Amino acid sequence: MLDYLPLILAGTLAAATPLIFAGLGELVAERSGVINLGVEGMMLIGAIAGFAAAAETGYGAVIGLPAGALAGAAAAAIFGFFALSLTANQAACGLALTIFGIGLSAFIGQHYVSYSLPGLQPIAIPLLSDIPLLGPALFRQDWVVYLSLIAFALVAWTLTKTRLGLLLKAVGEAPEAAHAIGYPVIAIRYGAVIFGGAMAGIAGAYLATVYTPLWVQNMSAGRGWIAVALVVFATWKPTRLMLGAYLFGFVTILQFHAQGLGISVPVQLLAALPYLATIVVLVLISRDRKLLQLNLPASLGKPFLP
């Protein structure tokens, strides 16, 4: 068991990284009162944009992640136009964006099916990476994993310690009151939605250029939906979201080491574990209505007309 522990921990951090990026982006969008169910589609758009940019330029994730962020932000802006400017149903717009992202990524990605990228080398943090057992697993990761931790810290600090975080909360809780005192509600929501799209794009680009550096159709494999569920699981709190992402990352990576650990479970059941865990967690969270009502943004999913 101890022999597998470093591998499982290292795999957990890598598997949780796209969930952290996508989940943080969706959390910011929902804190502003907008629910975007198109995270899966934005991840796929970011994945193909990042992979194509990395493949054509030869710079790998260094150019792939910014390209994915821009593509995800552009997709989110389209969602914002329909959901915010035209006040269309947010859930329907998000589902349409997911379908669009699946189709667009498959169409563009057919030219890159047999292409692979070099990936990233892990960066060892001095002293910490030398800690027995845990050091190589936790402190010898690629730079995108460390970037996800920085992103978490910045988002958590912004939401809880800054004026911008208070504005997002005001717009998500009482947009009419925020508008009455002069704040541009629609513009703030646009910013939150586009930020969420950029983060989803980074998550997708990470999958395509680092985690599995080759193009596979529908490579997000439902992670966008797990990210949306994580926001509810975390009751719109960044710290809980990060812990939840690591939990789901652990469940995801466990399926690859189950046989080595002597767990005799059908492969199909192991592959379904992350999604079964998502359903179980959502059912358990939904039973605590008081917890949801205390943290749920009051205007989530409701259109606003100035």
Short mmCIF file of C-alpha atoms in Angstrom, two decimals:
data_model
loop_
_atom_site.label_atom_id
_atom_site.label_comp_id
_atom_site.label_asym_id
_atom_site.label_seq_id
_atom_site.Cartn_x
_atom_site.Cartn_y
_atom_site.Cartn_z
CA MET A 1 0.00 0.00 0.00
CA LEU A 2 2.78 2.45 0.92
CA ASP A 3 4.46 1.74 -2.42
CA TYR A 4 1.37 3.00 -4.23
CA LEU A 5 0.77 6.03 -1.99
CA PRO A 6 3.17 8.45 -3.76
CA LEU A 7 1.75 7.48 -7.14
CA ILE A 8 -1.84 7.91 -5.96
CA LEU A 9 -1.13 11.28 -4.34
CA ALA A 10 0.74 12.59 -7.38
CA GLY A 11 -2.04 11.39 -9.66
CA THR A 12 -4.68 12.95 -7.41
CA LEU A 13 -3.09 16.41 -7.67
CA ALA A 14 -2.86 16.16 -11.45
CA ALA A 15 -6.40 14.80 -11.86
CA ALA A 16 -7.84 17.52 -9.61
CA THR A 17 -6.11 20.41 -11.44
CA PRO A 18 -8.65 20.81 -14.29
CA LEU A 19 -11.50 20.51 -11.78
CA ILE A 20 -9.98 23.32 -9.69
CA PHE A 21 -9.63 25.66 -12.68
CA ALA A 22 -13.09 24.96 -14.09
CA GLY A 23 -14.75 24.89 -10.66
CA LEU A 24 -13.26 28.21 -9.55
CA GLY A 25 -14.42 29.85 -12.78
CA GLU A 26 -17.95 28.53 -12.41
CA LEU A 27 -17.99 29.52 -8.74
CA VAL A 28 -17.17 33.14 -9.61
CA ALA A 29 -19.86 33.18 -12.30
CA GLU A 30 -22.48 31.75 -9.94
CA ARG A 31 -21.52 34.13 -7.16
CA SER A 32 -22.50 36.92 -9.57
CA GLY A 33 -25.90 35.30 -10.10
CA VAL A 34 -25.26 33.51 -13.42
CA ILE A 35 -25.36 29.74 -13.80
CA ASN A 36 -23.46 28.55 -16.86
CA LEU A 37 -24.04 24.87 -17.64
CA GLY A 38 -21.72 25.15 -20.63
CA VAL A 39 -18.55 24.37 -18.66
CA GLU A 40 -18.12 21.06 -20.48
CA GLY A 41 -18.38 22.78 -23.85
CA MET A 42 -15.99 25.57 -22.88
CA MET A 43 -13.47 23.01 -21.64
CA LEU A 44 -13.59 21.21 -24.99
CA ILE A 45 -13.26 24.47 -26.92
CA GLY A 46 -10.30 25.42 -24.74
CA ALA A 47 -8.84 21.95 -25.19
CA ILE A 48 -8.86 22.01 -28.99
CA ALA A 49 -7.72 25.65 -29.12
CA GLY A 50 -4.87 24.96 -26.72
CA PHE A 51 -3.85 21.75 -28.47
CA ALA A 52 -3.94 23.34 -31.93
CA ALA A 53 -1.93 26.36 -30.78
CA ALA A 54 0.63 24.14 -29.04
CA ALA A 55 0.91 21.79 -32.03
CA GLU A 56 1.24 24.54 -34.63
CA THR A 57 3.74 26.68 -32.71
CA GLY A 58 5.72 23.95 -30.97
CA TYR A 59 5.65 25.80 -27.63
CA GLY A 60 3.44 23.31 -25.80
CA ALA A 61 1.48 24.38 -22.75
CA VAL A 62 3.24 27.77 -22.62
CA ILE A 63 1.15 28.89 -25.60
CA GLY A 64 -1.56 26.25 -25.27
CA LEU A 65 -2.94 27.45 -21.93
CA PRO A 66 -3.32 31.14 -22.97
CA ALA A 67 -4.92 30.02 -26.24
CA GLY A 68 -7.34 27.82 -24.33
CA ALA A 69 -8.15 30.68 -21.97
CA LEU A 70 -8.91 33.03 -24.87
CA ALA A 71 -11.09 30.44 -26.61
CA GLY A 72 -12.99 29.67 -23.41
CA ALA A 73 -13.48 33.38 -22.74
CA ALA A 74 -14.81 33.91 -26.27
CA ALA A 75 -17.27 31.03 -25.85
CA ALA A 76 -18.39 32.47 -22.51
CA ALA A 77 -18.88 35.90 -24.12
CA ILE A 78 -21.26 34.31 -26.64
CA PHE A 79 -23.14 32.71 -23.76
CA GLY A 80 -23.21 36.09 -21.99
CA PHE A 81 -24.69 37.81 -25.04
CA PHE A 82 -27.67 35.47 -25.12
CA ALA A 83 -28.11 34.96 -21.38
CA LEU A 84 -27.37 38.50 -20.16
CA SER A 85 -27.99 40.91 -23.02
CA LEU A 86 -30.96 39.04 -24.50
CA THR A 87 -32.06 37.59 -21.10
CA ALA A 88 -32.49 34.10 -22.58
CA ASN A 89 -32.84 31.14 -20.25
CA GLN A 90 -29.43 30.57 -18.69
CA ALA A 91 -29.76 26.80 -18.38
CA ALA A 92 -30.79 26.42 -22.01
CA CYS A 93 -27.95 28.67 -23.20
CA GLY A 94 -25.44 26.65 -21.18
CA LEU A 95 -26.67 23.34 -22.59
CA ALA A 96 -26.53 24.77 -26.12
CA LEU A 97 -22.95 25.90 -25.48
CA THR A 98 -21.98 22.40 -24.36
CA ILE A 99 -23.46 20.85 -27.51
CA PHE A 100 -21.72 23.49 -29.63
CA GLY A 101 -18.40 22.87 -27.89
CA ILE A 102 -18.63 19.10 -28.41
CA GLY A 103 -19.32 19.53 -32.12
CA LEU A 104 -16.76 22.27 -32.74
CA SER A 105 -13.95 20.45 -30.94
CA ALA A 106 -14.71 17.22 -32.81
CA PHE A 107 -14.74 19.03 -36.16
CA ILE A 108 -11.45 20.87 -35.63
CA GLY A 109 -9.84 18.01 -33.74
CA GLN A 110 -10.15 15.51 -36.60
CA HIS A 111 -7.00 17.06 -38.07
CA TYR A 112 -5.00 16.31 -34.88
CA VAL A 113 -6.12 12.76 -34.08
CA SER A 114 -2.68 11.14 -34.46
CA TYR A 115 -0.69 14.10 -33.16
CA SER A 116 0.98 14.10 -29.72
CA LEU A 117 2.77 16.77 -27.70
CA PRO A 118 5.90 16.44 -25.53
CA GLY A 119 4.14 17.37 -22.27
CA LEU A 120 5.74 19.06 -19.25
CA GLN A 121 8.56 18.04 -16.96
CA PRO A 122 7.85 18.15 -13.20
CA ILE A 123 9.41 20.93 -11.14
CA ALA A 124 10.90 19.85 -7.82
CA ILE A 125 10.57 22.31 -4.95
CA PRO A 126 13.92 22.35 -3.07
CA LEU A 127 13.97 20.59 0.33
CA LEU A 128 10.22 19.84 0.27
CA SER A 129 10.57 17.41 -2.63
CA ASP A 130 13.13 15.43 -0.59
CA ILE A 131 10.65 14.60 2.18
CA PRO A 132 10.34 10.79 2.29
CA LEU A 133 7.20 9.29 0.77
CA LEU A 134 5.16 12.52 0.47
CA GLY A 135 7.81 14.84 -0.98
CA PRO A 136 8.08 13.38 -4.49
CA ALA A 137 4.30 13.10 -4.75
CA LEU A 138 3.28 16.55 -3.53
CA PHE A 139 6.24 18.77 -4.38
CA ARG A 140 7.42 17.40 -7.72
CA GLN A 141 4.64 18.44 -10.08
CA ASP A 142 4.41 20.39 -13.32
CA TRP A 143 4.04 24.17 -13.07
CA VAL A 144 0.33 24.12 -14.01
CA VAL A 145 -0.48 22.21 -10.80
CA TYR A 146 1.26 24.94 -8.80
CA LEU A 147 -0.58 27.55 -10.89
CA SER A 148 -3.91 26.02 -9.83
CA LEU A 149 -2.97 26.57 -6.18
CA ILE A 150 -2.09 30.20 -6.92
CA ALA A 151 -5.41 30.61 -8.75
CA PHE A 152 -7.28 29.20 -5.76
CA ALA A 153 -5.51 31.57 -3.37
CA LEU A 154 -6.22 34.60 -5.57
CA VAL A 155 -9.89 33.75 -6.08
CA ALA A 156 -10.44 33.02 -2.38
CA TRP A 157 -8.72 36.26 -1.39
CA THR A 158 -10.64 38.29 -3.98
CA LEU A 159 -14.03 36.92 -2.95
CA THR A 160 -13.51 37.39 0.79
CA LYS A 161 -11.12 40.32 1.22
CA THR A 162 -11.66 42.78 -1.62
CA ARG A 163 -14.23 45.26 -2.83
CA LEU A 164 -14.62 43.30 -6.05
CA GLY A 165 -15.67 40.26 -4.04
CA LEU A 166 -18.31 42.33 -2.25
CA LEU A 167 -19.55 43.65 -5.60
CA LEU A 168 -19.91 40.12 -6.95
CA LYS A 169 -21.85 39.10 -3.86
CA ALA A 170 -24.10 42.17 -4.10
CA VAL A 171 -24.83 41.52 -7.77
CA GLY A 172 -25.58 37.86 -7.06
CA GLU A 173 -27.74 38.51 -4.02
CA ALA A 174 -29.63 41.71 -4.88
CA PRO A 175 -28.95 43.01 -8.41
CA GLU A 176 -31.78 45.56 -8.21
CA ALA A 177 -30.25 47.13 -5.09
CA ALA A 178 -26.77 47.13 -6.66
CA HIS A 179 -28.16 48.80 -9.79
CA ALA A 180 -30.04 51.38 -7.72
CA ILE A 181 -26.82 52.63 -6.13
CA GLY A 182 -25.06 52.89 -9.47
CA TYR A 183 -23.22 49.62 -10.06
CA PRO A 184 -23.24 48.18 -13.63
CA VAL A 185 -24.81 44.81 -12.88
CA ILE A 186 -24.70 43.46 -16.43
CA ALA A 187 -21.07 44.50 -16.93
CA ILE A 188 -20.03 42.84 -13.66
CA ARG A 189 -21.85 39.67 -14.61
CA TYR A 190 -20.20 39.72 -18.04
CA GLY A 191 -16.82 39.95 -16.36
CA ALA A 192 -17.60 37.03 -14.05
CA VAL A 193 -18.92 34.87 -16.91
CA ILE A 194 -15.93 35.59 -19.15
CA PHE A 195 -13.55 34.85 -16.28
CA GLY A 196 -15.36 31.55 -15.77
CA GLY A 197 -14.97 30.77 -19.47
CA ALA A 198 -11.26 31.54 -19.40
CA MET A 199 -10.76 29.24 -16.42
CA ALA A 200 -12.71 26.45 -18.12
CA GLY A 201 -10.58 26.99 -21.23
CA ILE A 202 -7.41 26.65 -19.15
CA ALA A 203 -8.79 23.43 -17.64
CA GLY A 204 -9.44 22.02 -21.11
CA ALA A 205 -6.06 23.13 -22.44
CA TYR A 206 -4.37 21.46 -19.46
CA LEU A 207 -6.09 18.18 -20.30
CA ALA A 208 -5.00 18.39 -23.95
CA THR A 209 -1.44 19.68 -23.59
CA VAL A 210 -0.25 18.36 -20.21
CA TYR A 211 -2.43 15.70 -18.58
CA THR A 212 -2.84 13.58 -21.72
CA PRO A 213 -0.79 15.43 -24.36
CA LEU A 214 -2.57 14.04 -27.39
CA TRP A 215 -5.91 14.82 -28.94
CA VAL A 216 -8.85 12.57 -28.07
CA GLN A 217 -12.41 13.47 -28.98
CA ASN A 218 -14.56 14.43 -25.96
CA MET A 219 -11.46 14.22 -23.78
CA SER A 220 -13.05 16.22 -20.96
CA ALA A 221 -15.15 13.09 -20.30
CA GLY A 222 -17.75 14.83 -18.15
CA ARG A 223 -15.31 16.82 -16.02
CA GLY A 224 -17.21 20.01 -16.83
CA TRP A 225 -20.34 18.58 -15.25
CA ILE A 226 -18.35 17.45 -12.22
CA ALA A 227 -17.00 21.02 -11.90
CA VAL A 228 -20.56 22.38 -11.89
CA ALA A 229 -21.53 19.82 -9.25
CA LEU A 230 -18.45 20.75 -7.22
CA VAL A 231 -19.69 24.33 -6.87
CA VAL A 232 -22.89 23.06 -5.25
CA PHE A 233 -20.94 20.50 -3.21
CA ALA A 234 -18.73 23.34 -1.94
CA THR A 235 -21.77 25.51 -1.17
CA TRP A 236 -20.11 28.30 -3.18
CA LYS A 237 -16.99 28.35 -0.95
CA PRO A 238 -13.54 28.24 -2.66
CA THR A 239 -11.82 26.20 0.06
CA ARG A 240 -14.48 23.51 0.02
CA LEU A 241 -14.34 23.45 -3.75
CA MET A 242 -10.61 22.77 -3.76
CA LEU A 243 -10.99 19.99 -1.19
CA GLY A 244 -13.83 18.53 -3.22
CA ALA A 245 -11.71 18.65 -6.38
CA TYR A 246 -8.98 16.65 -4.63
CA LEU A 247 -11.59 14.17 -3.40
CA PHE A 248 -12.89 13.60 -6.91
CA GLY A 249 -9.32 13.53 -8.22
CA PHE A 250 -8.55 10.76 -5.73
CA VAL A 251 -11.61 8.78 -6.79
CA THR A 252 -10.63 9.24 -10.43
CA ILE A 253 -7.06 8.07 -9.97
CA LEU A 254 -8.01 5.20 -7.66
CA GLN A 255 -9.48 3.27 -10.58
CA PHE A 256 -6.03 3.03 -12.19
CA HIS A 257 -4.42 1.56 -9.06
CA ALA A 258 -7.29 -0.56 -7.75
CA GLN A 259 -6.06 -3.83 -9.22
CA GLY A 260 -2.55 -3.26 -7.86
CA LEU A 261 -4.06 -2.70 -4.42
CA GLY A 262 -5.89 -6.00 -4.63
CA ILE A 263 -9.36 -4.52 -5.10
CA SER A 264 -11.28 -6.96 -7.31
CA VAL A 265 -13.98 -4.71 -8.78
CA PRO A 266 -15.21 -4.73 -12.39
CA VAL A 267 -13.37 -2.19 -14.56
CA GLN A 268 -16.65 -0.65 -15.71
CA LEU A 269 -17.66 0.11 -12.12
CA LEU A 270 -14.27 1.67 -11.38
CA ALA A 271 -14.56 3.89 -14.45
CA ALA A 272 -17.97 5.06 -13.24
CA LEU A 273 -16.76 5.84 -9.71
CA PRO A 274 -16.20 9.63 -10.18
CA TYR A 275 -19.70 10.06 -11.59
CA LEU A 276 -21.31 7.85 -8.95
CA ALA A 277 -19.49 9.87 -6.30
CA THR A 278 -20.85 13.08 -7.86
CA ILE A 279 -24.43 11.80 -7.65
CA VAL A 280 -24.02 10.60 -4.06
CA VAL A 281 -22.48 13.88 -2.91
CA LEU A 282 -25.20 15.97 -4.58
CA VAL A 283 -27.93 13.85 -2.98
CA LEU A 284 -26.34 14.23 0.46
CA ILE A 285 -25.86 17.99 0.05
CA SER A 286 -29.42 18.47 -1.25
CA ARG A 287 -30.82 16.93 1.92
CA ASP A 288 -29.43 19.83 3.96
CA ARG A 289 -31.72 22.56 2.64
CA LYS A 290 -30.71 25.08 5.29
CA LEU A 291 -27.05 24.88 4.27
CA LEU A 292 -27.94 25.44 0.61
CA GLN A 293 -30.30 28.32 1.35
CA LEU A 294 -27.72 30.08 3.52
CA ASN A 295 -25.06 30.03 0.79
CA LEU A 296 -27.02 29.97 -2.47
CA PRO A 297 -26.84 33.34 -4.28
CA ALA A 298 -30.40 34.66 -4.09
CA SER A 299 -30.53 35.72 -7.76
CA LEU A 300 -28.78 32.68 -9.24
CA GLY A 301 -30.18 31.92 -12.66
CA LYS A 302 -32.58 34.87 -12.64
CA PRO A 303 -32.33 37.35 -15.55
CA PHE A 304 -31.85 41.02 -14.75
CA LEU A 305 -33.21 43.92 -16.77
CA PRO A 306 -31.78 47.35 -15.83
#
